[in-house]
Tab-separated table of C-alpha atoms in Angstrom:
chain	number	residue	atom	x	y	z
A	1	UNK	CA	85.439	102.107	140.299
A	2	UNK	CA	87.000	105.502	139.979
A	3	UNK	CA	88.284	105.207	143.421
A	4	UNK	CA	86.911	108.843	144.057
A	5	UNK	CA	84.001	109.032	146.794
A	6	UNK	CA	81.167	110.976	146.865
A	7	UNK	CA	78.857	111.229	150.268
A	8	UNK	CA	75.929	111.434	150.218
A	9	UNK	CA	74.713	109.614	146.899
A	10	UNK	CA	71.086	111.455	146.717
A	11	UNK	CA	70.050	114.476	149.021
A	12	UNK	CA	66.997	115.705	149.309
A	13	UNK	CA	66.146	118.801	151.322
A	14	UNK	CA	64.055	122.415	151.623
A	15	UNK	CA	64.392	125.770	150.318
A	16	UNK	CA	66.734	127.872	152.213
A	17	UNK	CA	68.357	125.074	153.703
A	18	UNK	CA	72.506	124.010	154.119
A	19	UNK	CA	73.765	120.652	153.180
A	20	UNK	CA	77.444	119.855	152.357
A	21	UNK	CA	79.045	117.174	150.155
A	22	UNK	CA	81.982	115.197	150.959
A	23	UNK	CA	84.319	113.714	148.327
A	24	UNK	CA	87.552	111.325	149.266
A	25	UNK	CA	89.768	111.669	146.282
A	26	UNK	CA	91.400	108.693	144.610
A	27	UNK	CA	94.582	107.770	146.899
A	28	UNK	CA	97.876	109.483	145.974
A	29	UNK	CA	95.352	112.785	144.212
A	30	UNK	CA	96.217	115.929	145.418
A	31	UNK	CA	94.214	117.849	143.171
A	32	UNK	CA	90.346	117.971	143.768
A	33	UNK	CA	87.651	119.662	141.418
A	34	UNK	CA	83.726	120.422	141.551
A	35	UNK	CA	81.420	120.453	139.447
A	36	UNK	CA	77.607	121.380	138.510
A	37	UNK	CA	75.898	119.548	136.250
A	38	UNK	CA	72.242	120.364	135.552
A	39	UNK	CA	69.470	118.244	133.845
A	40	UNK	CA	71.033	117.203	130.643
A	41	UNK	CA	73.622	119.938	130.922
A	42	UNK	CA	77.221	120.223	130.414
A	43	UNK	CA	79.443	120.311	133.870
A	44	UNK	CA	79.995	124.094	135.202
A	45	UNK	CA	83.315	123.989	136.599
A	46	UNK	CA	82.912	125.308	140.713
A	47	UNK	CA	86.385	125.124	142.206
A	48	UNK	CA	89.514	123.518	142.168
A	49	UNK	CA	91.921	122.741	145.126
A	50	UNK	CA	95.092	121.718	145.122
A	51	UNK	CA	97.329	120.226	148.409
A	52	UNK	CA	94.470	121.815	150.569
A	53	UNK	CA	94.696	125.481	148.676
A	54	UNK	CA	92.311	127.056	146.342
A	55	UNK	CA	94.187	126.941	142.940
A	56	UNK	CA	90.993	127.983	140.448
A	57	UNK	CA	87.875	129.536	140.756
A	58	UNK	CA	84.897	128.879	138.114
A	59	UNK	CA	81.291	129.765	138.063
A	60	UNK	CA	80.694	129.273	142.117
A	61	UNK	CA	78.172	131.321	143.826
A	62	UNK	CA	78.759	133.380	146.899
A	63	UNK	CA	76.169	131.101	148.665
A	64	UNK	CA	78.973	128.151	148.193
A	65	UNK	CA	81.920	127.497	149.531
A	66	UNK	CA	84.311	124.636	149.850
A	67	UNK	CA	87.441	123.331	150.904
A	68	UNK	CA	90.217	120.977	150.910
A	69	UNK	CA	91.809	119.266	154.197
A	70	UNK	CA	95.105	118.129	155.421
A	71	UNK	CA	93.930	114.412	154.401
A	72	UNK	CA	92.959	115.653	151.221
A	73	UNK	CA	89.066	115.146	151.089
A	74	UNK	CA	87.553	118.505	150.113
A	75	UNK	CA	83.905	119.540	151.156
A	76	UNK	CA	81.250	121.726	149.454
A	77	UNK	CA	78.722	123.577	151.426
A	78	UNK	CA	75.901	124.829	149.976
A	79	UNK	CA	73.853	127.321	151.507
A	80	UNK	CA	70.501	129.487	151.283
A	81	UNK	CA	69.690	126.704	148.801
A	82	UNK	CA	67.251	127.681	145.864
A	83	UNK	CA	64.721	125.217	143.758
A	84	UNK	CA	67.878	125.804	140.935
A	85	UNK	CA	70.201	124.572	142.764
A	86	UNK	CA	68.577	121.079	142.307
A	87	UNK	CA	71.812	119.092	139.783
A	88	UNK	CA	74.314	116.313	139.805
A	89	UNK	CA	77.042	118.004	142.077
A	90	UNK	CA	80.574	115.919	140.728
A	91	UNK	CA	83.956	115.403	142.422
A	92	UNK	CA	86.935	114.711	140.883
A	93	UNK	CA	90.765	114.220	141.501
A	94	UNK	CA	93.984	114.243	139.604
A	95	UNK	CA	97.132	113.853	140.481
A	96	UNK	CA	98.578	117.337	140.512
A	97	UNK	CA	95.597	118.827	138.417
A	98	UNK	CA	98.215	120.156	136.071
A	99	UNK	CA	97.517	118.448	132.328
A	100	UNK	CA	96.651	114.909	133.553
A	101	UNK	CA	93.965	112.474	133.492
A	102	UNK	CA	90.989	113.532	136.282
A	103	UNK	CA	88.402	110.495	137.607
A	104	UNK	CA	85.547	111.317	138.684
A	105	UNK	CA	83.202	110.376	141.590
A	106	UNK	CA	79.686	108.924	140.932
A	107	UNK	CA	78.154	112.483	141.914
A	108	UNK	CA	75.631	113.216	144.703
A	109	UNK	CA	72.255	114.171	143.147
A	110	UNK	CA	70.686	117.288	144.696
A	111	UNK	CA	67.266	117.746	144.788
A	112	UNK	CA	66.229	121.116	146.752
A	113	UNK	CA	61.975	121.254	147.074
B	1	UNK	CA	82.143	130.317	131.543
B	2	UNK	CA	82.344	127.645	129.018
B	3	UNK	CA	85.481	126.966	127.650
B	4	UNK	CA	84.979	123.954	125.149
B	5	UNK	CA	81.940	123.654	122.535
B	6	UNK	CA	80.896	120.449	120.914
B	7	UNK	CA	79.506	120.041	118.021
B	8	UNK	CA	77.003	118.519	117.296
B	9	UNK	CA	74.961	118.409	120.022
B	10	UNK	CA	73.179	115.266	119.358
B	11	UNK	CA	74.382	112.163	116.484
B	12	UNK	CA	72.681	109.328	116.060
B	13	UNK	CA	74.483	106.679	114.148
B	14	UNK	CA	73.807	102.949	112.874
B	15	UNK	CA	76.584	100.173	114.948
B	16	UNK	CA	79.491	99.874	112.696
B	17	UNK	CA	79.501	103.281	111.520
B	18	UNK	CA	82.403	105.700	112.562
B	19	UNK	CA	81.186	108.983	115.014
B	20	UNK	CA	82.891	111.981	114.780
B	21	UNK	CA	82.632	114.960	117.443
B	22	UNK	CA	84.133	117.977	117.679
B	23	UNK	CA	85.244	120.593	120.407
B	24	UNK	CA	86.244	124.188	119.616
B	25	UNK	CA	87.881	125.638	122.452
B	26	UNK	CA	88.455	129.945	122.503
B	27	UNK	CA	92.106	130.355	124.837
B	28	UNK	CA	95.072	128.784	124.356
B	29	UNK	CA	95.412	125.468	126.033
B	30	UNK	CA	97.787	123.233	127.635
B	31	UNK	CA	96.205	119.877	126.536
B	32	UNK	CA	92.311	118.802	125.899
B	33	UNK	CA	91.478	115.908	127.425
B	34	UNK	CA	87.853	113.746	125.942
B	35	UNK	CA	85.502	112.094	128.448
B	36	UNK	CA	82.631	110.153	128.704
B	37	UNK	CA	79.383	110.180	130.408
B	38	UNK	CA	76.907	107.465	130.482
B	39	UNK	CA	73.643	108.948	132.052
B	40	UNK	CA	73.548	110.259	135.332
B	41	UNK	CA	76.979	109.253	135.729
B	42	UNK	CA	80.543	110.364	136.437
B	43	UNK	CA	82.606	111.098	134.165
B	44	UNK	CA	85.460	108.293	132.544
B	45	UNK	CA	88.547	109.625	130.786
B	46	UNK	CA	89.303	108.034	127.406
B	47	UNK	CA	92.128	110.229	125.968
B	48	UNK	CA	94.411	113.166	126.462
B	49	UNK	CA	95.925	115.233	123.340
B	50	UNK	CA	99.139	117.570	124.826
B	51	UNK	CA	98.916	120.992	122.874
B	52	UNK	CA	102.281	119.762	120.962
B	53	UNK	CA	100.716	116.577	119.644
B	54	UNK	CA	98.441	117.009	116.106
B	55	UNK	CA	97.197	113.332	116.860
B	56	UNK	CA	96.272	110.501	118.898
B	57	UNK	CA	94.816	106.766	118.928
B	58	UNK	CA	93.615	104.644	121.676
B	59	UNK	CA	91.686	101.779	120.475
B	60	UNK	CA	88.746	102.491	118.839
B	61	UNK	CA	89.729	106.644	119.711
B	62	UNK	CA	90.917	108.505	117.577
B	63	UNK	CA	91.721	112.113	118.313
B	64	UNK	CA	93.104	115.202	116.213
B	65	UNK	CA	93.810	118.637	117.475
B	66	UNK	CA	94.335	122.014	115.638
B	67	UNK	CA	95.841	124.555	117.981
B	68	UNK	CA	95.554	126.634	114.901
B	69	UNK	CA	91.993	127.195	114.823
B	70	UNK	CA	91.131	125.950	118.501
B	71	UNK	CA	89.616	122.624	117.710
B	72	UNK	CA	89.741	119.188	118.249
B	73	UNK	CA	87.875	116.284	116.758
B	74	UNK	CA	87.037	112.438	118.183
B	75	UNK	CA	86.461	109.449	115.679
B	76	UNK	CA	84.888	106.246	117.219
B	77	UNK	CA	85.580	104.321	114.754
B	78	UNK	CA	83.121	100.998	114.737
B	79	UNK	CA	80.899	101.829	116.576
B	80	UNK	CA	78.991	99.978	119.264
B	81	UNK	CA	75.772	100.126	120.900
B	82	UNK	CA	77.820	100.518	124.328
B	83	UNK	CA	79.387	103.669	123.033
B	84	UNK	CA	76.440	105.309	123.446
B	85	UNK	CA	76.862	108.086	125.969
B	86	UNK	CA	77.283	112.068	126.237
B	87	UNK	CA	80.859	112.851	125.232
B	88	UNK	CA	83.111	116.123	126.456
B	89	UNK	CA	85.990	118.048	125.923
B	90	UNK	CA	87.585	119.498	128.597
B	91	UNK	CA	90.913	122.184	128.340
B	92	UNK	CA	92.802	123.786	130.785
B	93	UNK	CA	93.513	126.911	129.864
B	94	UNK	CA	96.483	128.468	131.013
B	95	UNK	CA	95.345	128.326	134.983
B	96	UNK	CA	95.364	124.431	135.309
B	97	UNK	CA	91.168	124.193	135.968
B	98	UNK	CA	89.550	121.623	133.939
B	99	UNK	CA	86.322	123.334	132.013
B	100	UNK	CA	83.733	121.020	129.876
B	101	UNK	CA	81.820	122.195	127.029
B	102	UNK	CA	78.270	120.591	127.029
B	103	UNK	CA	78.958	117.727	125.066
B	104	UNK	CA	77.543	115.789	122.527
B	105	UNK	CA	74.565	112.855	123.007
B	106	UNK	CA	75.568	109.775	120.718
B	107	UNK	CA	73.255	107.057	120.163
B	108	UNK	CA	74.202	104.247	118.209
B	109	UNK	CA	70.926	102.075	117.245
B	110	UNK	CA	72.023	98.227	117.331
């Protein structure tokens, strides 16, 4: 156990639809990271936050968004979803996301029909 | 956009052979860090390399980097038909994100 969270485990839901994930970092992580990972793909990096402020922005659409709260879970909100949006959507935490070990959340499956 | 590339993308490998994988990386980094992946599943850390270290063992891990030419290689020496899993690199850049390559499958056939 990672002791990162990831809510909900599976999703399934409809074209053009909005769902958001939740992920509780690991206790004493300030630093939280998405991720995208696609069917046998590598992970595209989404967003990092850091202390409840955006510190790096990857490959995220416009039709995401997330965030980081004062207790430190972060959610991602997907919107206007498309049949590609369907992929293993990752959390994970780090201490102070500067050169240190990150653990990662089981992942909340998407799957957009 | 990418910022690590393994190579290869798939080994397969007899147990009690040695597996080596390698990440090329294109900015300069801060450290590289190798992970883990067994399917459909998060990710585990197994070892960090700082951009001042050349080398670095953890067990059965072995791990070299070449700031030089923007690679790094990982030697699983032994292996074991539990090792089998997708394996990444991930660097940091100079803006403190964390970016994966796509990794490379390794099999190792009991």
């Amino acid at each position: 156990d990672s002791g990162v969270t990831q809510t909900p485990k599976h999703l399934i839901t409809a074209t053009g639809q909005r769902v958001t994930l939740r992920c509780s970092p690991r206790s004493g992580d300030l630093s939280v990271y998405w991720y995208q990972q696609s069917l046998d793909q590598g992970l595209q990096f989404l967003i990092q936050y850091y202390n409840g402020e955006e510190r790096a922005k990857g490959n995220i659409l416009e039709r995401f968004s997330a965030q980081q709260f004062p207790d430190l879970h972060s959610e991602l909100n997907l919107s206007s979803l498309e049949l590609g949006d369907s992929a293993l959507y990752f959390c994970a935490s780090s201490v102070d996301g500067m050169n240190t070990e990150a653990f990662f959340g089981q992942g909340t499956r998407l799957t957009v029909v | 956009s990418q910022q690590g590339e393994e190579d290869p993308q798939a080994l397969s490998i007899q147990e009690g052979e040695n597996a080596t994988m390698n990440c090329s990386y294109k900015t300069s980094i801060n450290n590289l860090q190798w992970y883990r992946q067994n399917s459909g599943r998060g990710l585990v850390h197994l070892i960090l390399i700082r951009s001042n270290e050349r080398e670095k063992h953890s067990g059965r891990l072995r791990v070299t980097l070449d700031t030089s030419k923007k690679s790094s290689s990982l030697l699983i020496t032994a292996s074991r038909a539990a090792d089998t899993a997708s394996y990444f690199c991930a660097t940091d850049a100079l803006v403190n994100d964390m970016r994966f390559g796509a990794g490379t499958r390794l099999t190792v056939k009991p």
